[in-house]
Every structure is written in structure tokens, then in C-alpha cells.
Coordinates of C-alpha atoms in Angstrom, one line a residue:
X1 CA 93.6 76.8 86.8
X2 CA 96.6 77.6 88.8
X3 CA 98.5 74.5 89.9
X4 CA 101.4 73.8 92.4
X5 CA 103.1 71.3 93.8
X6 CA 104.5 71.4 97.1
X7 CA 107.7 68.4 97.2
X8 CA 109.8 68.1 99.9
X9 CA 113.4 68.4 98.8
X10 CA 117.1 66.8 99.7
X11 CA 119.2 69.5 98.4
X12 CA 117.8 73.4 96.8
X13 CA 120.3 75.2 95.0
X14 CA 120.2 78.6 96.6
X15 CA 120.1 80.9 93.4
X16 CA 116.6 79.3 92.6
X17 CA 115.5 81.4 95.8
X18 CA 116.3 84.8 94.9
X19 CA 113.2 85.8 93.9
X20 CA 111.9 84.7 97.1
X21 CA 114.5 86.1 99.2
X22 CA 113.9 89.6 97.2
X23 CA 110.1 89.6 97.5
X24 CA 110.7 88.7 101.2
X25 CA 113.1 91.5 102.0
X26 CA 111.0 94.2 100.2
X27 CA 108.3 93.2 102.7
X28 CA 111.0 93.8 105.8
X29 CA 111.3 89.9 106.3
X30 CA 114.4 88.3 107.0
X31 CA 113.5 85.2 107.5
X32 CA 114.5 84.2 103.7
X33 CA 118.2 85.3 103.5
X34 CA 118.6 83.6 106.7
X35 CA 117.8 80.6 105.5
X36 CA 120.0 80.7 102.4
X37 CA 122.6 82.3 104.6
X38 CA 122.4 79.1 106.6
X39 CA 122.3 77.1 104.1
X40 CA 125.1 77.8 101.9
X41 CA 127.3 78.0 105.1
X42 CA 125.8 74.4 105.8
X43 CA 124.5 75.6 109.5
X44 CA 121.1 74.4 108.7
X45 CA 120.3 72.6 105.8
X46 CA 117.2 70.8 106.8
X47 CA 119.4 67.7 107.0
X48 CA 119.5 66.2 110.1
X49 CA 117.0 63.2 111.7
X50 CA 113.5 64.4 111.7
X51 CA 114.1 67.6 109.4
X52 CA 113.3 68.4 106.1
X53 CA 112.3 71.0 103.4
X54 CA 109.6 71.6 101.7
X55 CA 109.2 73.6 98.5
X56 CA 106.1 74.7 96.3
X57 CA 106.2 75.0 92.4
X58 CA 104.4 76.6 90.4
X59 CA 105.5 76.5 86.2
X60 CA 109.2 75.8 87.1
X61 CA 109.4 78.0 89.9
X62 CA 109.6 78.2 93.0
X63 CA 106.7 80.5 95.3
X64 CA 106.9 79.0 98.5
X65 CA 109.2 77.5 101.0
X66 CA 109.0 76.0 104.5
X67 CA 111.1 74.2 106.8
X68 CA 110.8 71.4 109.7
X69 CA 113.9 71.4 112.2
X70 CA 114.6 69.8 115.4
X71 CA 113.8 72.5 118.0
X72 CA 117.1 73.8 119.8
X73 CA 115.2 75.7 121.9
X74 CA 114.2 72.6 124.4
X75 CA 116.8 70.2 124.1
X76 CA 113.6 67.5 123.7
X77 CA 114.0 65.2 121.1
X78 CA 110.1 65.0 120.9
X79 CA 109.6 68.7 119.7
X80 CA 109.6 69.9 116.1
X81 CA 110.0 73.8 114.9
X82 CA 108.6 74.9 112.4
X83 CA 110.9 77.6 110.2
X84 CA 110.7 80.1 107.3
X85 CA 107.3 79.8 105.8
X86 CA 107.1 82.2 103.1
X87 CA 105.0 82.1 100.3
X88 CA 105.0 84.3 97.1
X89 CA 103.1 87.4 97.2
X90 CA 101.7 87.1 93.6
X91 CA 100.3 83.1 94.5
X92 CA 99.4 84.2 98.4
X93 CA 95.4 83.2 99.1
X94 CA 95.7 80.1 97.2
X95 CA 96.3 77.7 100.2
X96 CA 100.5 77.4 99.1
X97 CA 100.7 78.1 103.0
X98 CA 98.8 75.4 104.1
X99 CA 99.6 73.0 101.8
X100 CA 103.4 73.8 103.1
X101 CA 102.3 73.3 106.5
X102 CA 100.1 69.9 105.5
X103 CA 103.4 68.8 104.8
X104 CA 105.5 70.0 107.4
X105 CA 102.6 68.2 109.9
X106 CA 102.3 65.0 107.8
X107 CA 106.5 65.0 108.4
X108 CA 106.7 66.0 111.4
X109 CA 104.3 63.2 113.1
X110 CA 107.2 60.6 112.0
X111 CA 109.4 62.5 114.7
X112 CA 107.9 64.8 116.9
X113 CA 104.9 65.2 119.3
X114 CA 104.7 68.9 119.4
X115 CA 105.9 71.5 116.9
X116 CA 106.7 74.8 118.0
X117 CA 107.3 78.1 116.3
X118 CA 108.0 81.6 116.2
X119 CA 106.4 84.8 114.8
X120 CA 105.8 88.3 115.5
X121 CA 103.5 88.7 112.3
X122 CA 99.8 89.0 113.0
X123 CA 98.8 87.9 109.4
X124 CA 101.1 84.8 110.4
X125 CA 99.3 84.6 114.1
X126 CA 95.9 84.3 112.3
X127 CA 96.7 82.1 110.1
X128 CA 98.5 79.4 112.5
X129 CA 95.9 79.2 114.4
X130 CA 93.6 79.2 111.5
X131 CA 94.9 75.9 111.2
X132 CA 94.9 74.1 114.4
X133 CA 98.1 76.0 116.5
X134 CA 97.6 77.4 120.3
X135 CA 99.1 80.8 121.4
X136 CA 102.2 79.9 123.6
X137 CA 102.3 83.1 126.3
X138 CA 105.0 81.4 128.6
X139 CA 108.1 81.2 126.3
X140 CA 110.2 83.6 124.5
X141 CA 111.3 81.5 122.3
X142 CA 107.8 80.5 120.6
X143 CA 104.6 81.8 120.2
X144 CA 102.5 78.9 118.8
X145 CA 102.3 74.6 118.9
X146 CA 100.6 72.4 118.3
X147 CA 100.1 68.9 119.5
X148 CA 100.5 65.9 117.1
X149 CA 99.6 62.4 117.2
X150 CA 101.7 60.1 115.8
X151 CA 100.9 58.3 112.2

């Protein structure tokens, strides 16, 4: 039986997400190397009140990612953004993705009333709203949110 943990994470040393960031770019994503890019230059480490990051593990390693950041897109304090869900081809179809975003949610309603995000992926579109996020048509800068009631 395959089994991962997803753990949300204070610090992720960057070289641990090669593999990730590699897998990502071969599929013409760049979500992942911006991520680390921002990371290492300490422009978004996932740091500051209401954010966090959340990793999933599988045998030592690490197949999925995802991210929770203070929109600053709206300048409203109440609204979360979801950022760089990725998961592993090799472990994709397992739920990794929505165990990411189970925690990313269960975060989030500490903080937020609404998260927000962005994609232009229609794997991604079907699978947001697979679980529980509304098409946004009247913003460019998200496509999807969802409403959240505080826990």
C-alpha cells in the first residue's frame, strides 16, 4: 500500500525539490522553479501571518508541494491564494492533490474567508472544481475561489 504524508513545513531546503522542479519543467510548468526561485531569494517563503507550506512524502521524498499565501492581488486581508500545487507524476491519481489542498483549506479557515487562485490548466480547472472551487470570469488575476467558513 502506498502511503504519504502530507506536513506542513517551516523551512524546505530547496535541493530536496529538484526532482520536482525537473518533472515540472519537462511538463512546460513553471510554476516549481518559481517557487524555489522565490524562495531562496527570500521573496516568498510561505512565512508571513496566514501563510504556510505544505509538503507530501512518500519513503523520504518528496512528490508533492503546495502553498497558502496572503493574496496581493486584493489588498483584503480576508482573502487567501492558493499557489504551486504540483504533485509527482509517478504518485498522481492517488489523492496527494487533494490531500494538499485538505490542508491548504483546513489552514486557510484560521485566516481567510475566501481563497482565490490561478490556472490556465484544464486538468487543474477540473480538478478545483472537483473539489468545491467556482470559476471566477470577472478577474484576471484568478480563475477559481472558494468560500470558507471559519473553524
Amino acid at each position: 500500500m502506498n502511503e504519504f504524508i502530507i506536513t506542513k513545513v517551516n523551512h524546505v531546503e530547496t535541493y530536496k525539490l529538484m526532482r520536482l522542479v525537473e518533472e515540472s519543467t519537462s511538463e512546460g510548468f513553471r510554476h516549481l522553479k518559481r517557487l524555489m526561485t522565490d524562495y531562496e531569494a527570500g521573496t516568498n517563503k510561505f512565512d508571513r501571518y496566514g501563510e504556510a507550506l505544505f509538503i507530501a512524502i512518500k519513503s523520504g521524498d518528496i512528490v508533492g508541494i503546495c502553498g497558502l499565501n496572503q493574496d496581493p492581488h486584493t489588498g483584503d486581508k480576508e482573502v487567501g491564494r492558493v499557489r504551486r500545487l504540483y504533485v509527482s507524476p509517478s504518485v498522481r491519481r492517488f489523492g496527494i492533490g487533494r490531500m494538499l489542498m485538505d490542508s491548504v483549506i483546513v489552514e486557510a479557515r484560521n485566516y481567510y474567508q475566501m481563497l482565490v487562485l490561478k490556472t490556465d490548466n484544464p486538468v487543474a480547472d477540473l480538478f478545483y472544481q472537483s473539489i468545491g472551487f467556482s470559476v471566477k470570469v470577472d478577474s484576471e488575476n484568478d480563475t477559481h475561489f472558494v468560500k470558507l467558513s471559519l473553524s
